[in-house]
XYZ file of C-alpha atoms in Angstrom:
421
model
C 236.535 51.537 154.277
C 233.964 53.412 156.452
C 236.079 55.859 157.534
C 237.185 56.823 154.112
C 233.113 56.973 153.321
C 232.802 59.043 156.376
C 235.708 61.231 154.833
C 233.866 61.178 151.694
C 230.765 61.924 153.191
C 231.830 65.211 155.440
C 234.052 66.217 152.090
C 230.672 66.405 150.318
C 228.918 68.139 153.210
C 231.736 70.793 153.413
C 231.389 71.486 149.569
C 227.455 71.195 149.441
C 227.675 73.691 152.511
C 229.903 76.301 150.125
C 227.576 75.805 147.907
C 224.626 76.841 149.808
C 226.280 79.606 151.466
C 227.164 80.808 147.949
C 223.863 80.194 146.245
C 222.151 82.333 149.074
C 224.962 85.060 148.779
C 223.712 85.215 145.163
C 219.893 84.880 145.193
C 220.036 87.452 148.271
C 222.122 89.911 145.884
C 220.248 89.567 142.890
C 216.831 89.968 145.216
C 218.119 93.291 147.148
C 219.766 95.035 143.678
C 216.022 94.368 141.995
C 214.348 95.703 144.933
C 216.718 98.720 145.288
C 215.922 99.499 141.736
C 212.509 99.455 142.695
C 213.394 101.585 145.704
C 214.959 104.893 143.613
C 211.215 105.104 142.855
C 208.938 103.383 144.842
C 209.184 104.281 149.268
C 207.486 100.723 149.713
C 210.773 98.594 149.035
C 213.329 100.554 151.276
C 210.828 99.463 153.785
C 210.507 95.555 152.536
C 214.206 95.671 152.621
C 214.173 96.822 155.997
C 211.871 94.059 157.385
C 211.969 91.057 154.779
C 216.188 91.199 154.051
C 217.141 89.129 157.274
C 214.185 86.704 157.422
C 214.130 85.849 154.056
C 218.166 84.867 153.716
C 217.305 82.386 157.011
C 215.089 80.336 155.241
C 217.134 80.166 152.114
C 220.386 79.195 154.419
C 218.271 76.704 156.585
C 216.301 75.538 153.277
C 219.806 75.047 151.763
C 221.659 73.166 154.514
C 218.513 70.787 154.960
C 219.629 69.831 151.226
C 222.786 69.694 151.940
C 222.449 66.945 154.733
C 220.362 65.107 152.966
C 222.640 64.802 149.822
C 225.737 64.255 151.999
C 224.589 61.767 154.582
C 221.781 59.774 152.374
C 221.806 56.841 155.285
C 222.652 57.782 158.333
C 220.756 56.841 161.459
C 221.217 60.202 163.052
C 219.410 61.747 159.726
C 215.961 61.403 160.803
C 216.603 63.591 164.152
C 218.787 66.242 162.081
C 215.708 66.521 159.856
C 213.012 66.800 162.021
C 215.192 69.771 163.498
C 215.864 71.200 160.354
C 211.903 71.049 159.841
C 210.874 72.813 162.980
C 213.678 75.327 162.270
C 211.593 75.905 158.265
C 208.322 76.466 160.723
C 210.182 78.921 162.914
C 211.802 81.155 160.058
C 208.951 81.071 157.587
C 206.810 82.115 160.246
C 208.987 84.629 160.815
C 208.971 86.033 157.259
C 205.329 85.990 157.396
C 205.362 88.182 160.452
C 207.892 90.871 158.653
C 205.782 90.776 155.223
C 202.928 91.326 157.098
C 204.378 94.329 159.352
C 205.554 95.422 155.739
C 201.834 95.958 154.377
C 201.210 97.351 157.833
C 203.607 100.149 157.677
C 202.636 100.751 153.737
C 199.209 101.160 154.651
C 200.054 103.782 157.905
C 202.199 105.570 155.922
C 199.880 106.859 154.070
C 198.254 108.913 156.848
C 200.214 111.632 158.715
C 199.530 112.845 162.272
C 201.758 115.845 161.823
C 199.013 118.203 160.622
C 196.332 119.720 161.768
C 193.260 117.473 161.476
C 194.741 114.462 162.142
C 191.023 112.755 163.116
C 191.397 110.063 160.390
C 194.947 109.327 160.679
C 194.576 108.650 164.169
C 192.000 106.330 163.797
C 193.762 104.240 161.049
C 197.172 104.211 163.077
C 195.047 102.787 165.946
C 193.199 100.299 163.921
C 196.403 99.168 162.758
C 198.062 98.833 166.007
C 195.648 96.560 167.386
C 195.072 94.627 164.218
C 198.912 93.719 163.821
C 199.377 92.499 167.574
C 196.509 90.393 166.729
C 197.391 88.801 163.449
C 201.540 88.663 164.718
C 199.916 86.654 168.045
C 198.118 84.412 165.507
C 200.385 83.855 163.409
C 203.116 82.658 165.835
C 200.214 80.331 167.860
C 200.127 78.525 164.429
C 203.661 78.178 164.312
C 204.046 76.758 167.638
C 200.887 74.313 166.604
C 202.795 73.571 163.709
C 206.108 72.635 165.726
C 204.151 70.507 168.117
C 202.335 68.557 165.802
C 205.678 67.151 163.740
C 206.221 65.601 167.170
C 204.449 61.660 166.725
C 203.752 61.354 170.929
C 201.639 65.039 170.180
C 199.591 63.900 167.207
C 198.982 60.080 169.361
C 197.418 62.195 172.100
C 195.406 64.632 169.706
C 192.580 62.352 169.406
C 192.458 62.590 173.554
C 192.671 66.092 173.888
C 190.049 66.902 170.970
C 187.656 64.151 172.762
C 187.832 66.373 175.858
C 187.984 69.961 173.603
C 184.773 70.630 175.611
C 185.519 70.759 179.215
C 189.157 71.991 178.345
C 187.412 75.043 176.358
C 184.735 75.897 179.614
C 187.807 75.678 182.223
C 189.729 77.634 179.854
C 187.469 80.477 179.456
C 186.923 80.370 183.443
C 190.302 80.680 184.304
C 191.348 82.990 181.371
C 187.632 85.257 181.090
C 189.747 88.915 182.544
C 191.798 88.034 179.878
C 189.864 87.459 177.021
C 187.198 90.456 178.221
C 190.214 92.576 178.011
C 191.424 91.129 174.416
C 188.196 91.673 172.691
C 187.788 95.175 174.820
C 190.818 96.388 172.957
C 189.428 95.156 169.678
C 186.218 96.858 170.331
C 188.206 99.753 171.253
C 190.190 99.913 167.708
C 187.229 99.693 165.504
C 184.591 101.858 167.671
C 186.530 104.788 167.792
C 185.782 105.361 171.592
C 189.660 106.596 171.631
C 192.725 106.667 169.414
C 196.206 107.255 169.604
C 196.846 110.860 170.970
C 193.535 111.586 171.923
C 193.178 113.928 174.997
C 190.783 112.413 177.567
C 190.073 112.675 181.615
C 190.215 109.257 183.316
C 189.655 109.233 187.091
C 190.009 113.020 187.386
C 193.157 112.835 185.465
C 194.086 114.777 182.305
C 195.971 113.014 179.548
C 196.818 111.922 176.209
C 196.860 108.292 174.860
C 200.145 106.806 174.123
C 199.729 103.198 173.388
C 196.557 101.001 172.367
C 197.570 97.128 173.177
C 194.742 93.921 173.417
C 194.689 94.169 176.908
C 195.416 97.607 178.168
C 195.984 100.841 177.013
C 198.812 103.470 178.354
C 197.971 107.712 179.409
C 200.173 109.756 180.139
C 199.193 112.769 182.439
C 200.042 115.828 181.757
C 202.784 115.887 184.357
C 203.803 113.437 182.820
C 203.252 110.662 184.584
C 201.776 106.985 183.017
C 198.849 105.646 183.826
C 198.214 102.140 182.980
C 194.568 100.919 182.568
C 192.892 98.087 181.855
C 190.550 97.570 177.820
C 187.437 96.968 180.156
C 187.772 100.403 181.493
C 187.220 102.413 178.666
C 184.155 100.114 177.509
C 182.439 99.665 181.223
C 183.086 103.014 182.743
C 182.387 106.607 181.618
C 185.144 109.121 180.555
C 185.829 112.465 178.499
C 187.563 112.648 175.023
C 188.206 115.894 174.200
C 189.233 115.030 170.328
C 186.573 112.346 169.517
C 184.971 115.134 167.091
C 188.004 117.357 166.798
C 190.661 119.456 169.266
C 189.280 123.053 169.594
C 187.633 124.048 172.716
C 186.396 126.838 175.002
C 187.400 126.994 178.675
C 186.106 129.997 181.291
C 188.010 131.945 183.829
C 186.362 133.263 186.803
C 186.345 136.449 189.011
C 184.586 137.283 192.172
C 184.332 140.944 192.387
C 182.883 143.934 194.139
C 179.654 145.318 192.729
C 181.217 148.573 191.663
C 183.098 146.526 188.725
C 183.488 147.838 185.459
C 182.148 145.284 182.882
C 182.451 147.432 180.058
C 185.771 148.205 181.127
C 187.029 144.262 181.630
C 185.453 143.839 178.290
C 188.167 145.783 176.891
C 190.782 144.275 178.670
C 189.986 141.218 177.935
C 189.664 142.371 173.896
C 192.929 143.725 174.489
C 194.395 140.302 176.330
C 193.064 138.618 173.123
C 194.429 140.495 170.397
C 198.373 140.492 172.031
C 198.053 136.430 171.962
C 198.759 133.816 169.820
C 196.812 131.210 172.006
C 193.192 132.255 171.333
C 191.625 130.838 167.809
C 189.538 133.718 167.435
C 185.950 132.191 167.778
C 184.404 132.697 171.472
C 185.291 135.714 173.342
C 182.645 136.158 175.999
C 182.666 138.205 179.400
C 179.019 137.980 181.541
C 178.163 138.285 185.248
C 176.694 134.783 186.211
C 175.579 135.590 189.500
C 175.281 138.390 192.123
C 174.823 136.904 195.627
C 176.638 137.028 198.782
C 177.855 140.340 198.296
C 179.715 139.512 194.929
C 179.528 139.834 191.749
C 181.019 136.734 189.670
C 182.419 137.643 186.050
C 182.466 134.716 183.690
C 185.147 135.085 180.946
C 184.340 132.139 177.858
C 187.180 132.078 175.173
C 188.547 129.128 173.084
C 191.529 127.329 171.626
C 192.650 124.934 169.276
C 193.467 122.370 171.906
C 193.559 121.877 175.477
C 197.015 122.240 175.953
C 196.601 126.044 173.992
C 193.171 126.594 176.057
C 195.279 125.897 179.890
C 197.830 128.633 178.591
C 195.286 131.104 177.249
C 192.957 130.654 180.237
C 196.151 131.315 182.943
C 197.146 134.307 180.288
C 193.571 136.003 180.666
C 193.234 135.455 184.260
C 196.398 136.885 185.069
C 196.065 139.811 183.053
C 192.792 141.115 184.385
C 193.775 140.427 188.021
C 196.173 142.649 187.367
C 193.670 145.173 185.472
C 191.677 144.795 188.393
C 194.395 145.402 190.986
C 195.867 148.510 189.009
C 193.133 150.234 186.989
C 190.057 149.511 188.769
C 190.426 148.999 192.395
C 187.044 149.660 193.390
C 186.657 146.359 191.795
C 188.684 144.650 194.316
C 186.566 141.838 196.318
C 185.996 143.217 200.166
C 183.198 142.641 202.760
C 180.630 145.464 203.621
C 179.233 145.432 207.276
C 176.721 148.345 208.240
C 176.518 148.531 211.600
C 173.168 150.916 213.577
C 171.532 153.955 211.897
C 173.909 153.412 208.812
C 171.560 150.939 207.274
C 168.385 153.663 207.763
C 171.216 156.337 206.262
C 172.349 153.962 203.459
C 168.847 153.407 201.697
C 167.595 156.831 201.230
C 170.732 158.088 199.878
C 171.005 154.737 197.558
C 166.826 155.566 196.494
C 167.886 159.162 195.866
C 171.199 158.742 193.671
C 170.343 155.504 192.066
C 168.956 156.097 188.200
C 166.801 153.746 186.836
C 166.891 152.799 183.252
C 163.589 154.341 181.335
C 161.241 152.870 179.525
C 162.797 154.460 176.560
C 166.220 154.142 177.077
C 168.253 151.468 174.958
C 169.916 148.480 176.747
C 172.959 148.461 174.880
C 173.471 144.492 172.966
C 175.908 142.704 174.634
C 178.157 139.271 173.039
C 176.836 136.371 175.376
C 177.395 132.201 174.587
C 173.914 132.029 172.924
C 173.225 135.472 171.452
C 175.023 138.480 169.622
C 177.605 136.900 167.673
C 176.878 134.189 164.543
C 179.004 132.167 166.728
C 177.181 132.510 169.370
C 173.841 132.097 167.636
C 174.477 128.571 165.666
C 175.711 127.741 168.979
C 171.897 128.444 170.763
C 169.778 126.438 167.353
C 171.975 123.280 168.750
C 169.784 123.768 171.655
C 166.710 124.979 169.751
C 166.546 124.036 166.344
C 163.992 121.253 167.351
C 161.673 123.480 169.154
C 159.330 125.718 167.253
C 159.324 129.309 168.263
C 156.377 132.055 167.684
C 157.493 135.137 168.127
C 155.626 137.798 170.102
C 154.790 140.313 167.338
C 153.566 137.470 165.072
C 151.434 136.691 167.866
C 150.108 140.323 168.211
C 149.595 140.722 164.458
C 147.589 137.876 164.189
C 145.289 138.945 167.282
C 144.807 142.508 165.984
C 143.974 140.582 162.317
C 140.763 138.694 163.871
C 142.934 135.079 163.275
C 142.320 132.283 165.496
C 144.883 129.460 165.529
C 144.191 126.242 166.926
C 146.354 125.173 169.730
C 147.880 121.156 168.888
C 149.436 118.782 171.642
C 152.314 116.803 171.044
C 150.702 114.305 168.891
C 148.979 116.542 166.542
C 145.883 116.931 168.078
C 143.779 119.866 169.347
C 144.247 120.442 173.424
C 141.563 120.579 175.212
C-alpha cells in the first residue's frame, strides 16, 4: 500500500511539474508579447526584456515547483528540508530580479544622455553618478539577500541575540581592520557626486597624461596615452592634488618654443605661423599668439600660444607648428638659426662703434606698430586680461592729467575706505 501511495504521490509530482512548466511557458509568453507591443514604441521595454526576461521566468519556475512539492508530498519527513531549500532558492532569484529591474531604471535613466557629441560635460557626470550609484545599491542589495538566507537558518537567529549583544566591539574591530577599505568606498562616492572627475575626463596623475576609463567604490582606472592602465586608489584623487583638463570643458591653448638668433624675423614667423594655421584643421581658431619672452644668454626665445578643442587636437597642432617653422627657420631665414658669438681682442672695441653708428633708434614720433599678445590686441585676448583685472580699479593716465590741469583734488582711500595718511 505505500508503495502504490509513493506511485501515486511521484504520478502527481510529475503532472503538477507539467503543469508548472506549462503555466510559466504561458505567463512568460503572454508577459514578453505585451511588452514587445510596448517595445514597437517605447526603447525602455527592449531593454526590460533584455534584463528582466531570464530572472523573472526563475522565480515563476522555482515559485511553481515549491507548489508542486507541497501538493504532491503533503507529509513527508524530507518536506521540511526540500522547503527550506526551495525558500533560500525564492531569496536568491528575487534578489536577482531586483538587481536586473534596478539595472533596468539605470540604463533608462543613462540613456538619456549621450557622450557622442560635443559638450558632453553633463552626460559625463550623470554616467558617472550612475556607475557608482548602481555598484552600490547591486552590493546592497545582495548583502540583504545573503542576511536573508542566513537568518531562515534556526542555529543563526539562536546566536543573533549574542552577536547583537557584542554589535559594539564587533563594529570598532571591524572598522579597524576594514578603515582602507571603507576610506576608499566613501572616496569613490565622494568622487561621483563632487564632480572632482568623470568618466573620460583628461587629467595628469603623477606626471602622467590620461583619460578616465572606469569609476568603481574603491579605485578608479587611467589609461595613459600610450596606452597603458594605471590603477589608483579613491583616496588619491580626494587627498592628493591633480589636473583635469575637462572639469569646465575640453578646449585649450598649449605653446611651442624657439631659441633663436637675435637677427630673427618676428614679423616674418608671424606669417608663417598665420600661414601654418590657416592649412590646419587642428587649431579652433581662438588664440594665435607669437612673442619673444626673453632675450638673455645670447638668444632670443619666441613663444608661439595657439589652442584646440582638446588635448589630444592641441599635442598634434603644437608638433604641426613647431615643425613647420623649424623648417621656415632652416630654409627661409637662416640668419635665424641659433649659433654662439665669441669676439675675441680689438673686435669688441671695433664691434661697438660700428653697432652705435648703424643702429637706428625708434623716435619719439615714430609709431610702435600694435602687436596680438595673450592679454592685449585681440577681444580674445582682452576678456582674457579682465579675468586678471576686473577686480582692480584702474585710473587711467589722461584722466589723471585732466583732472590736475582742472584744479580737482581727489582724496586718496586705503583698503577699508578710509583716507591714507
Amino acid at each position: 500500500m505505500q508503495d502504490l501511495l509513493d506511485t501515486h504521490s511521484w504520478i502527481g509530482f510529475v503532472v503538477a511539474v507539467a503543469i508548472v512548466v506549462a503555466a510559466v511557458l504561458v505567463i512568460s509568453a503572454i508577459a514578453s508579447l505585451v511588452v514587445r507591443a510596448i517595445a514597437r514604441r517605447r526603447d525602455w521595454a527592449a531593454i526590460l526584456i533584455r534584463r528582466a526576461r531570464w530572472p523573472f521566468r526563475s522565480l515563476l519556475l522555482v515559485i511553481g515547483l515549491w507548489i508542486a512539492v507541497r501538493v504532491a508530498f503533503p507529509e513527508q519527513a524530507w518536506l521540511p528540508a526540500l522547503e527550506h531549500l526551495a525558500l533560500i532558492l525564492v531569496i536568491a532569484v528575487g534578489a536577482w530580479l531586483v538587481c536586473q529591474v534596478f539595472l533596468f531604471l539605470v540604463d533608462i535613466s543613462v540613456s538619456r544622455y549621450d557622450v557622442d557629441v560635443a559638450d558632453n560635460r553633463v552626460a559625463r557626470r550623470v554616467r558617472t553618478q550612475m556607475q557608482i550609484v548602481r555598484r552600490l545599491v547591486v552590493v546592497v542589495i545582495i548583502v540583504v539577500a545573503l542576511g536573508s538566507i542566513l537568518l531562515t537558518f534556526d542555529q543563526v537567529r539562536a546566536v543573533g541575540a549574542s552577536v547583537l549583544a557584542s554589535a559594539g566591539i564587533a563594529s570598532i574591530v571591524a572598522g579597524l581592520a576594514a578603515q582602507t577599505v571603507l576610506a576608499n568606498v566613501f572616496a569613490g562616492v565622494q568622487i561621483a557626486f563632487s564632480e572632482a572627475i568623470r568618466v573620460d575626463d583628461v587629467v595628469v596623475v603623477d606626471g602622467e597624461w590620461g583619460r578616465i576609463r572606469e569609476i568603481t567604490l574603491t579605485y578608479v582606472v587611467v589609461v595613459t596615452w600610450d596606452e597603458r592602465t594605471v590603477v589608483l586608489p579613491c583616496t588619491y584623487f580626494t587627498t592628493t592634488p591633480f589636473e583635469n583638463w575637462t572639469k569646465y570643458g575640453s578646449a585649450l591653448i598649449g605653446s611651442v618654443e624657439f631659441d633663436v638668433d637675435w637677427r630673427v624675423s618676428t614679423d616674418g614667423m608671424r606669417e608663417e605661423l598665420d600661414l601654418v594655421l590657416a592649412d590646419t584643421e587642428l587649431w579652433d581658431g581662438r588664440t594665435s599668439v607669437l612673442q619673444v619672452t626673453e632675450a638673455t644668454g645670447g638668444f632670443v626665445r619666441v613663444r608661439v600660444l595657439v589652442s584646440a578643442n582638446d588635448s589630444a587636437a592641441l599635442w598634434d597642432l603644437r608638433c604641426v607648428v613647431r615643425e613647420r617653422l623649424v623648417e621656415w627657420v632652416r630654409e627661409t631665414d637662416a640668419a635665424a638659426l641659433p649659433r654662439q658669438r665669441v669676439l675675441i681682442g680689438d673686435a669688441v672695441e671695433a664691434a661697438a662703434p660700428a653697432a652705435r653708428t648703424t643702429a637706428a633708434p625708434h623716435t619719439a614720433t615714430e609709431a610702435v606698430p600694435e602687436r596680438a599678445g595673450l592679454f592685449s590686441g585681440t577681444p580674445d585676448a582682452e576678456e582674457r586680461a579682465s579675468t586678471f583685472t576686473a577686480a582692480i580699479p584702474v585710473q587711467r593716465i589722461g584722466d589723471a592729467s585732466e583732472a590736475d590741469v582742472a584744479g580737482e583734488t581727489r582724496p586718496a582711500h586705503g583698503p577699508d575706505g578710509g583716507d591714507e595718511s
